[in-house]
Coordinates of C-alpha atoms and ligand atoms in Angstrom, one line a residue:
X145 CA 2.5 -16.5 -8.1
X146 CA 2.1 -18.6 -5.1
X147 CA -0.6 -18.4 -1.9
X148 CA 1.1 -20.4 0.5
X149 CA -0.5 -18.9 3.6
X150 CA -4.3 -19.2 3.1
X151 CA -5.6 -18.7 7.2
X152 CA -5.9 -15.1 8.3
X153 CA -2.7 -14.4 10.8
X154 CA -2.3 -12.5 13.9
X155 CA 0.7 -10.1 14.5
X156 CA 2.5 -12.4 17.2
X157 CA 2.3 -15.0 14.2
X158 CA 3.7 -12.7 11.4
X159 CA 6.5 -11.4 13.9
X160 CA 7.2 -15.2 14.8
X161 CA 7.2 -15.6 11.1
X162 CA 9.4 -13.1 9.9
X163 CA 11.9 -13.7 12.5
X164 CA 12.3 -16.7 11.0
X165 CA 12.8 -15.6 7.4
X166 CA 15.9 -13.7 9.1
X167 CA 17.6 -16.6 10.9
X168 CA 16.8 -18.7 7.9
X169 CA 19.0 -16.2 5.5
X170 CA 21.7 -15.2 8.3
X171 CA 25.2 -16.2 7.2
X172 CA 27.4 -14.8 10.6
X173 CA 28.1 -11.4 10.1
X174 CA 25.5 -10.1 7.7
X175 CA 21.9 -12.0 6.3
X176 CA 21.7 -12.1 2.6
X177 CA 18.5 -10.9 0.7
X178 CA 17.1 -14.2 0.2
X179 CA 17.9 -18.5 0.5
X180 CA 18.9 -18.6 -3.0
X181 CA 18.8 -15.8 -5.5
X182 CA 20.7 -13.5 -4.1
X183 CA 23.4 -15.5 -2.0
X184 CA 25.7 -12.0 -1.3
X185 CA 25.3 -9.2 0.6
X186 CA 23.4 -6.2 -1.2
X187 CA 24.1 -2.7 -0.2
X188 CA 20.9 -1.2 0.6
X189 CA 19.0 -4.9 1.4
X190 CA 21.9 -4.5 4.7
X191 CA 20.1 -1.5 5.4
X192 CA 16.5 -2.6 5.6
X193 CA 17.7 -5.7 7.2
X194 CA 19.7 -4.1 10.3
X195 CA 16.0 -2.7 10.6
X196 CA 14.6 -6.1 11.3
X197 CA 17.3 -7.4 13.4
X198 CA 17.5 -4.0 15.9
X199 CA 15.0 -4.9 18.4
X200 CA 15.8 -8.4 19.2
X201 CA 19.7 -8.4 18.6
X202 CA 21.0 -5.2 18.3
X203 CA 24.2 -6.7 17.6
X204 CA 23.3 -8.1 14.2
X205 CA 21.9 -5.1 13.2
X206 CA 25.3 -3.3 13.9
X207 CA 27.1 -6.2 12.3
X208 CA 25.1 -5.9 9.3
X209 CA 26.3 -2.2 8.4
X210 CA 29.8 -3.1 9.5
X211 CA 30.0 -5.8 7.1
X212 CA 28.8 -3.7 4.7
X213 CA 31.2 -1.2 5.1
X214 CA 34.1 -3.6 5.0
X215 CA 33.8 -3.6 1.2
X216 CA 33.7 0.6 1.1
X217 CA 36.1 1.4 -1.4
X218 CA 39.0 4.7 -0.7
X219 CA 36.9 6.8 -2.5
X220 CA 34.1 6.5 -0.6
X221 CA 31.7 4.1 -2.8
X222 CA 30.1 1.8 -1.0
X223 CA 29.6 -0.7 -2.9
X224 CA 26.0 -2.7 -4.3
X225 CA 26.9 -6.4 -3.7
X226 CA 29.7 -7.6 -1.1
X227 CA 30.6 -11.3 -2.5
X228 CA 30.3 -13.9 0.2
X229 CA 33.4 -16.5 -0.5
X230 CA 31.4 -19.2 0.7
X231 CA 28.6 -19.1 -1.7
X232 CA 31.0 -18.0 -4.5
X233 CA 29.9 -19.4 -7.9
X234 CA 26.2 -19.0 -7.0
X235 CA 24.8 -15.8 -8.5
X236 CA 26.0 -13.9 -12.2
X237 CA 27.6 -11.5 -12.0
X238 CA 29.7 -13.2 -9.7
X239 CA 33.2 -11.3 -8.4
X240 CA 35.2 -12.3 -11.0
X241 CA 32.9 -10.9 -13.7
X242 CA 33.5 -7.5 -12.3
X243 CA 36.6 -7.4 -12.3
X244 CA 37.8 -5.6 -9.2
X245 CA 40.2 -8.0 -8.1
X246 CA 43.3 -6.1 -7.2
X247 CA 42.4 -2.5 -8.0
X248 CA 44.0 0.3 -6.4
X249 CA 41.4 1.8 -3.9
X250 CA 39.5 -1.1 -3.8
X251 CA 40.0 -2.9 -0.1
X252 CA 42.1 -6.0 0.1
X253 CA 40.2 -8.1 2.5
X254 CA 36.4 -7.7 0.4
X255 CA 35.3 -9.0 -2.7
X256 CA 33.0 -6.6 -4.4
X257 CA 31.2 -5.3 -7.3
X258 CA 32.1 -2.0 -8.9
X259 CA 29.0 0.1 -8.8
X260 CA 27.0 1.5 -5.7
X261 CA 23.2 1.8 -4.2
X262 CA 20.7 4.3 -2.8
X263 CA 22.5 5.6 0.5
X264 CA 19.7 4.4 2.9
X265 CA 23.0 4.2 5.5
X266 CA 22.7 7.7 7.1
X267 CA 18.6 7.3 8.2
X268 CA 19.3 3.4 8.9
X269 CA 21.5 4.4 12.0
X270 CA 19.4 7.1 13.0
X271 CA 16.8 4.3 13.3
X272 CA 19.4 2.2 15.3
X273 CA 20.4 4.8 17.2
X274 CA 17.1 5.1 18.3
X275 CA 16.7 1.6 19.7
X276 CA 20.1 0.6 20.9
X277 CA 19.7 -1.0 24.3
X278 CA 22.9 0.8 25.9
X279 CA 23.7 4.0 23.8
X280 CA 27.4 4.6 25.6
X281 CA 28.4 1.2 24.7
X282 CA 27.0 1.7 21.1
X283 CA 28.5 5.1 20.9
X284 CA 32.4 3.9 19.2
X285 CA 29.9 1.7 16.4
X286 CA 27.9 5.4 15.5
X287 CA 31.1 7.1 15.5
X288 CA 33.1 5.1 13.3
X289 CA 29.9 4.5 10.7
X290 CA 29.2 8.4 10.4
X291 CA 32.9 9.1 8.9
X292 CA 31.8 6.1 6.6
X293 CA 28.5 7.5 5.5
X294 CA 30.0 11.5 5.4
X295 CA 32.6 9.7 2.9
X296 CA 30.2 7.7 1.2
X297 CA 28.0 11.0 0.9
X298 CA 31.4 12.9 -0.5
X299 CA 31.9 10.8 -2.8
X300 CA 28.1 10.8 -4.3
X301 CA 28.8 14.7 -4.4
X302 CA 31.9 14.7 -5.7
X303 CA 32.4 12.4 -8.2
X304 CA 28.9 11.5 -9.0
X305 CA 28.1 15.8 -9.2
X306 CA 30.7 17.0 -11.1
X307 CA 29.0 20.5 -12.0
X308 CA 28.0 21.3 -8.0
X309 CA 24.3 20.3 -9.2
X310 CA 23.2 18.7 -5.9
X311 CA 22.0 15.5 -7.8
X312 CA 24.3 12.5 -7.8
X313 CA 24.0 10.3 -11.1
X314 CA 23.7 6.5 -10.9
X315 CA 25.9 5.1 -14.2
X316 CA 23.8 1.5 -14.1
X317 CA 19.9 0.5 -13.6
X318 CA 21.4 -1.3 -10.6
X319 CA 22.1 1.7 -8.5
X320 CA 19.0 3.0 -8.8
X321 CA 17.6 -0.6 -6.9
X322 CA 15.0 -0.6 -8.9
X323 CA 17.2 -2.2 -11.9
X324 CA 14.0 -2.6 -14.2
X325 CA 12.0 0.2 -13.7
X326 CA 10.3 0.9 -17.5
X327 CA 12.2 4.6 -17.1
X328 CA 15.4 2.6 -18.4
X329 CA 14.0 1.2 -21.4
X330 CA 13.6 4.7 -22.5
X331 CA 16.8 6.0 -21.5
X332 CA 18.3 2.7 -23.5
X333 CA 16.3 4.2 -26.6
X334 CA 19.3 6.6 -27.4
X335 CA 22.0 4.1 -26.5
X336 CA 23.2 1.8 -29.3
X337 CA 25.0 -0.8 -29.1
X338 CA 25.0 -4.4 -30.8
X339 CA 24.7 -7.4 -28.3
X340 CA 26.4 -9.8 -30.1
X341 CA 30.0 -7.4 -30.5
X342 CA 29.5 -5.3 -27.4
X343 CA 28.3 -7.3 -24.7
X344 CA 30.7 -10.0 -23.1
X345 CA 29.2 -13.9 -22.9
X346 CA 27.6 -14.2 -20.0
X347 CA 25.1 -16.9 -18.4
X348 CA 22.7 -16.0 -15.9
X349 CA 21.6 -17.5 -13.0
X350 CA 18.5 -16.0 -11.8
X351 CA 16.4 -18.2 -13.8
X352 CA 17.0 -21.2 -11.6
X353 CA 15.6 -19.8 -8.9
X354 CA 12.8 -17.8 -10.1
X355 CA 10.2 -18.0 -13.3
X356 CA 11.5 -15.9 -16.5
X357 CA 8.2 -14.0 -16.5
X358 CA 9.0 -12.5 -12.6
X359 CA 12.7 -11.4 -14.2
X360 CA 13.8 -8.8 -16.2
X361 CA 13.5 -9.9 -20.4
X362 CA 17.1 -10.6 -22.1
X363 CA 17.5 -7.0 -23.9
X364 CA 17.7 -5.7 -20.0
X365 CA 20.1 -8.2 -19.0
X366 CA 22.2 -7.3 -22.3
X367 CA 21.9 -3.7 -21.5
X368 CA 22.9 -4.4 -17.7
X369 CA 26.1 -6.2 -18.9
X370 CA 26.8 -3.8 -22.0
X371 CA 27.1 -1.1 -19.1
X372 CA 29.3 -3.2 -16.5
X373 CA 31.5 -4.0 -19.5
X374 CA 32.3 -0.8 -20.4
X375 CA 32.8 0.1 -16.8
X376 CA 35.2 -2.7 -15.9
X377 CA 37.2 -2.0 -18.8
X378 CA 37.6 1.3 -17.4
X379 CA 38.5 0.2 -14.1
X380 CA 35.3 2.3 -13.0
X381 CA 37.5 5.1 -12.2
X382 CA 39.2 6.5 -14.7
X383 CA 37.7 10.4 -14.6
X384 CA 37.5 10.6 -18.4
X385 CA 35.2 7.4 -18.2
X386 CA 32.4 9.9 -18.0
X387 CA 33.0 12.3 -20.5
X388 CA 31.6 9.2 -23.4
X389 CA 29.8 6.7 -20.7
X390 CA 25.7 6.4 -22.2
X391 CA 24.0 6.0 -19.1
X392 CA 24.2 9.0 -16.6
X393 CA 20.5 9.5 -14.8
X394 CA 19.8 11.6 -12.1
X395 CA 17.2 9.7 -10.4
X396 CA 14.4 11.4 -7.9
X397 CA 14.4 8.3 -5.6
X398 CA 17.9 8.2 -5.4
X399 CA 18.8 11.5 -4.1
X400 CA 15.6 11.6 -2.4
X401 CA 17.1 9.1 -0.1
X402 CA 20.6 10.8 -0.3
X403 CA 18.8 14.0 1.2
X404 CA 16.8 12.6 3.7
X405 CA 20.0 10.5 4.8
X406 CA 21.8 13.8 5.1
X407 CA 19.2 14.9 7.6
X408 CA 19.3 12.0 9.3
X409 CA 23.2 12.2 9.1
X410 CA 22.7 16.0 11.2
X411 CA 20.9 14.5 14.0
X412 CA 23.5 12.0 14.8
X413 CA 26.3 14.3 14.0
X414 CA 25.0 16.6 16.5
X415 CA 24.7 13.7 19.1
X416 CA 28.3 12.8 18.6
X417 CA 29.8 16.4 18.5
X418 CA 30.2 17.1 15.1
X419 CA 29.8 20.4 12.7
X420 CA 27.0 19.0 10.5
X421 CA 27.3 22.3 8.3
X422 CA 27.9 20.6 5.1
X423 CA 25.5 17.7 6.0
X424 CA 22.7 20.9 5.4
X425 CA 24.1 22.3 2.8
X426 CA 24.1 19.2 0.8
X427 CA 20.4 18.6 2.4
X428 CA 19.0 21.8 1.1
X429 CA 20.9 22.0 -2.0
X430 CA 19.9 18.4 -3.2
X431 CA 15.6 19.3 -2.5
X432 CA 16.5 22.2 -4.2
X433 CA 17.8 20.9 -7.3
X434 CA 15.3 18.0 -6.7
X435 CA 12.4 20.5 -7.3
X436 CA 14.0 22.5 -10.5
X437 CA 15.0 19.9 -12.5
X438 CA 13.3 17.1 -11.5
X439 CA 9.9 18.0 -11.3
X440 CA 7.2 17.0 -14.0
X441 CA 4.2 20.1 -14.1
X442 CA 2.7 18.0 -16.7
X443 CA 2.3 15.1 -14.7
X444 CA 2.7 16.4 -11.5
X445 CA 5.2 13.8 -10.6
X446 CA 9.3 13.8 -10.3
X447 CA 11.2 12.0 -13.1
X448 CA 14.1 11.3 -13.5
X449 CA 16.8 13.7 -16.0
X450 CA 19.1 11.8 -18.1
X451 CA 22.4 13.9 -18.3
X452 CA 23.4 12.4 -21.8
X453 CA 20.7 13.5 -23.6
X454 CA 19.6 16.4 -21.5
X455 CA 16.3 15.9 -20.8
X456 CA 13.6 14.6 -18.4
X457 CA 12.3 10.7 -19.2
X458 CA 8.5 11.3 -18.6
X459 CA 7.3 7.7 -16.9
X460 CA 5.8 7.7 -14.2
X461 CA 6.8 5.4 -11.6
X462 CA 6.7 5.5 -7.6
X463 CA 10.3 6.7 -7.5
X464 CA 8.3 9.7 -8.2
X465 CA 7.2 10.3 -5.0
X466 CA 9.6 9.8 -3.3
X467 CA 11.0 13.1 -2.9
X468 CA 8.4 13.3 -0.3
X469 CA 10.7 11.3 1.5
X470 CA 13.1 14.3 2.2
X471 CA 10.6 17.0 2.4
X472 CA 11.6 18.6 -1.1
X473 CA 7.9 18.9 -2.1
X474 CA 5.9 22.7 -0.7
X475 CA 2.3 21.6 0.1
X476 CA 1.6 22.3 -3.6
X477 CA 3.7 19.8 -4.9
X478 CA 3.1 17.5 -1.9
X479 CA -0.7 17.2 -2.9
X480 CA -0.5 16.9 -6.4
X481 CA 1.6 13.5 -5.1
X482 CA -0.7 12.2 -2.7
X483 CA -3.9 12.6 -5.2
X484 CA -1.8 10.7 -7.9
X485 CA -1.2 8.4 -5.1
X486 CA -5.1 7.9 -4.8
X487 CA -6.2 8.2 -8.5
X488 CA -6.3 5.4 -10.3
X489 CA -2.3 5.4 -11.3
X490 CA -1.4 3.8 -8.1
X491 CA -5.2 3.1 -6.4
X492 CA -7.0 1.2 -9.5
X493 CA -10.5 1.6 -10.0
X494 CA -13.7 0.3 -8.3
X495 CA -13.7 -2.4 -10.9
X496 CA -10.3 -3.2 -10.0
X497 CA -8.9 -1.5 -7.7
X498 CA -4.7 -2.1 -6.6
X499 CA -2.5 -2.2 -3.4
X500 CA -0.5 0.6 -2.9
X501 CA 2.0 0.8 -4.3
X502 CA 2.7 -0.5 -7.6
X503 CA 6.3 0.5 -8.8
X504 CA 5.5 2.0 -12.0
X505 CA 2.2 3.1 -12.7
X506 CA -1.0 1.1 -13.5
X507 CA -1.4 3.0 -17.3
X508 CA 2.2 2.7 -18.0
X509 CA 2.8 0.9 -21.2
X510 CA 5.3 -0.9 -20.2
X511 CA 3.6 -1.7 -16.9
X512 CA 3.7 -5.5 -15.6
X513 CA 1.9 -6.6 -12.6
X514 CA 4.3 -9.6 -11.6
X515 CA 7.8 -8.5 -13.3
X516 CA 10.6 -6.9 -11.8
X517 CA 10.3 -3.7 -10.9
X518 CA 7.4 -3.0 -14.0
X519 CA 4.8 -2.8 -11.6
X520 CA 4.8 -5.3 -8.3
X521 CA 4.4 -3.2 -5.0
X522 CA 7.8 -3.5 -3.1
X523 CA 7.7 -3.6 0.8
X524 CA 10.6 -1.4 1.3
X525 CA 9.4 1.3 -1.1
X526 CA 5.7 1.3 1.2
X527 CA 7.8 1.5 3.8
X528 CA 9.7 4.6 2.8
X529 CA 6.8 6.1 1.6
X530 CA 5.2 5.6 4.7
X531 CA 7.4 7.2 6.7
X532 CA 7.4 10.1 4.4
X533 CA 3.7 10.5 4.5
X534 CA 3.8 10.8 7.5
X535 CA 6.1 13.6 7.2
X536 CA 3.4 15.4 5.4
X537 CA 0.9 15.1 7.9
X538 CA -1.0 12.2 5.9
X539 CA -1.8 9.7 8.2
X540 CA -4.2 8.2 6.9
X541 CA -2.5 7.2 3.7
X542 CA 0.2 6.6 5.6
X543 CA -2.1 3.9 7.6
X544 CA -3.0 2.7 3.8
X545 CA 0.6 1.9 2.6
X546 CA 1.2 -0.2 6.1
X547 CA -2.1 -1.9 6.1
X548 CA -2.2 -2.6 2.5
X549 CA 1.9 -3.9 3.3
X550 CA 1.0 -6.1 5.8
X551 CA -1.9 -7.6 4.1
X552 CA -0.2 -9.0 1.5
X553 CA 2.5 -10.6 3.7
X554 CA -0.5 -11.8 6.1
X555 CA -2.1 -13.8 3.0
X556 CA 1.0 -14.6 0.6
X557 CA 4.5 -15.3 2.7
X558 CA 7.3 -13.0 2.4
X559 CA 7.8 -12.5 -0.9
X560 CA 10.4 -10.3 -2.9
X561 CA 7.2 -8.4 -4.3
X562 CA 3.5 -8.6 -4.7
X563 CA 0.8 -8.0 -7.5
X564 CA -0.7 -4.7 -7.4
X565 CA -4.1 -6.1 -8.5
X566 CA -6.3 -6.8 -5.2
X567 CA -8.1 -9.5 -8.2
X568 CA -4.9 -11.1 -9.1
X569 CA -2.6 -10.7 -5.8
X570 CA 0.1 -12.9 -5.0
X571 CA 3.7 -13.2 -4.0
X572 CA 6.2 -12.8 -6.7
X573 CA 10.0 -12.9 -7.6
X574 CA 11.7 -15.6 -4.8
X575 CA 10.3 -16.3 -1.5
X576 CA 12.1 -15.9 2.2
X577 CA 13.1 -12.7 1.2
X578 CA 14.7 -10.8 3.9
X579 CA 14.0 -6.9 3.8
X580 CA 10.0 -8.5 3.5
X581 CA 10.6 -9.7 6.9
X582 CA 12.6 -6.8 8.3
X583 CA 10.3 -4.2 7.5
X584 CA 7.4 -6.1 8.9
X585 CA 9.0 -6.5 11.9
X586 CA 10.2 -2.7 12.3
X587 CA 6.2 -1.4 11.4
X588 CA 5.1 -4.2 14.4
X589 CA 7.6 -2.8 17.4
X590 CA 5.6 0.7 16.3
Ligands
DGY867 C1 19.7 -8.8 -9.4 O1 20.4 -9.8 -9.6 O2 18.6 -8.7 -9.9 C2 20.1 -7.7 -8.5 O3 19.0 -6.9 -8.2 C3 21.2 -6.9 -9.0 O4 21.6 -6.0 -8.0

């Protein structure tokens, strides 16, 4: 953990600051997630990032989803990491690990991995949308990006539904975003498989950049490349791939963010002409299905199903919430979430009391204050939460998750994430990290 930044800033100084961070990780058309650990371009990073660039060079922040959408594949997956060539060699799994070289339906002109992200895309342009400087001139940019995002959203329903449910599955960790969320761990309790036969050699590269104890443990990192191996093998599209594949989750975050994208989605559809009936469907199906299969009475949470083993995996994390996000919650459900929100899950105690909002929850066992994802408050999941607070009328919370976002970047640096414990806090993961930045800079213009 590091305190680089110990005098209090002002706003002008933290906008100054975080423009920075994205001119220092801009490589021409897109800005990768951070100087050194993750040289590429991640799928929804471009998102949050197109955020950050829209209201000093809206430009950028169109070239950013462009870019991203150069490496859409002709089924409609968008995928998680575009490669860059010039920093090829730099981060594992690198392209060639994955395998997609030359695969039909893959595009010829992208390098790119073979699974997919959260679909951020849809409320990302309504966001740009709202602040491009000349909206005639920006209109052919919204046009062609929606028949992206309705394909990417097809293909989430299609072949990511294939019973109609309204809930798309994610096949890896890394497509939820949150690749090391404790949720996995359990899900990995019915998978077997032996590391030394069924997981290729591999050497990572993350541990140059950033201390092991930040990272995800080596049994993740086997499981992440047990589950890319039997996925490349498979040329990730063969349909009977699914029928044996172990990991198949259906993950409230996730299509949380698919819904709300869908709305989002409507509203530009509408601007540009379009019939946005399936865009509600979808909507309404997905909270639908969100709230009966999803939903934890016991906890008073969402969790996430796992469609191999037919069940619910009870932990607790702020994916949880974030249903709230699309308005799937009635007020019953909504204020069950908000007081978990405030009780000492997510708030701490007086004794020692936490930022909001720590990934998984305080009490988990496998909770973690500075690893990936096992507890560290994320910037873009405050954000999102924010917004969808807000939503429900809460904004004083709402105020809570900024200020508390804010005031971790004012005192540490823009970090990748953050200590929950207001005793402990500090910066964690790598440092410069883009979406940090580009979410700090979006809650300032407000
Ligand atoms: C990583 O390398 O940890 C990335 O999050 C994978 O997408």
């Amino acid at each position: 953990m590091n305190d680089r930044f110990s005098e209090p800033k002002t706003e002008t100084d933290l906008l100054k600051e975080a423009r920075r961070v994205l001119q220092h990780n801009l490589l021409g058309a897109f800005t990768k997630p951070a100087p050194s650990l993750y040289p590429h371009q991640w799928n929804w990073d471009a998102g949050f990032i197109a955020l950050g660039w829209a209201p000093t060079n809206f430009k950028q922040a169109c070239s950013e989803m462009t870019a991203l959408f150069r490496g859409q594949w002709s089924n409609g997956m968008v995928p998680q990491i575009v490669f860059s060539v010039k920093n090829s060699g730099k981060y594992f799994p690198g392209y060639r690990f994955w395998e997609t070289q030359g695969l039909p339906g893959k595009p010829r002109n992208a390098r790119t991995s073979g699974l997919t992200m959260p679909a951020v895309h849809g409320f990302v342009l309504q966001r740009l949308l709202e602040q491009a400087p000349d909206v005639r001139e920006a209109r052919p940019f919204f046009r062609r990006m929606y028949d992206r995002v309705l394909l990417l959203h097809d293909y989430l329903y299609t072949l990511r539904d294939p019973h109609g449910e309204g809930l798309a599955f994610i096949c890896h960790p890394w497509e939820s975003g949150m690749d090391n969320l404790p949720t996995w761990e359990t899900v990995f309790e019915t998978i077997h498989f032996d590391p030394e036969k069924d997981v290729p050699a591999y050497e990572r590269m993350d541990l140059q950049h950033v201390d092991a104890p930040f990272r995800p443990r080596k049994e993740s990192y086997d499981r992440y490349i047990y589950l890319v191996n039997i996925l490349r093998k498979s040329h990730y599209k063969k349909p009977e791939l699914w029928n044996d594949y172990p990991f198949k989750v259906q993950e409230p975050m996730f299509n949380a963010i698919l819904s709300h994208s869908n709305e989002a989605m409507m509203e530009l559809g509408k601007w540009l002409g379009k019939d946005t009936g399936q865009l509600r469907e979808w909507h309404e199906q997905t909270n639908k299905a969100i709230n009966d299969k999803l939903w934890d009475e016991q906890r008073g949470v969402y969790v996430s199903f796992d469609l191999v083993q037919q069940r619910q995996v009870p932990v607790v994390t702020a994916a949880g919430l974030m249903p709230l996000l699309s308005g799937a919650p009635d007020q019953v459900r909504a204020e069950r979430l908000t007081a978990l929100l405030q009780n000492p899950k997510f708030s701490g105690t007086a004794e020692n009391p936490a930022w909001l909002c720590a990934s998984t929850a305080l009490d988990d066992p496998g909770f973690d204050p500075s690893r990936y994802w096992r507890g560290p408050v994320w910037i873009n999941m405050n954000w999102m939460m924010y917004h969808a607070l807000l939503r429900y009328n809460q904004p004083a919370l709402a105020a809570r998750l900024r200020d508390d976002s804010l005031e971790l970047v004012r005192r540490h640096g823009f970090w990748e994430y953050y200590n929950p414990w207001k005793k402990q806090s500090g910066g964690c993961g790598t440092d410069q990290f883009s979406w940090t930045a580009a979410l700090v800079i979006d809650w300032l213009r407000q």
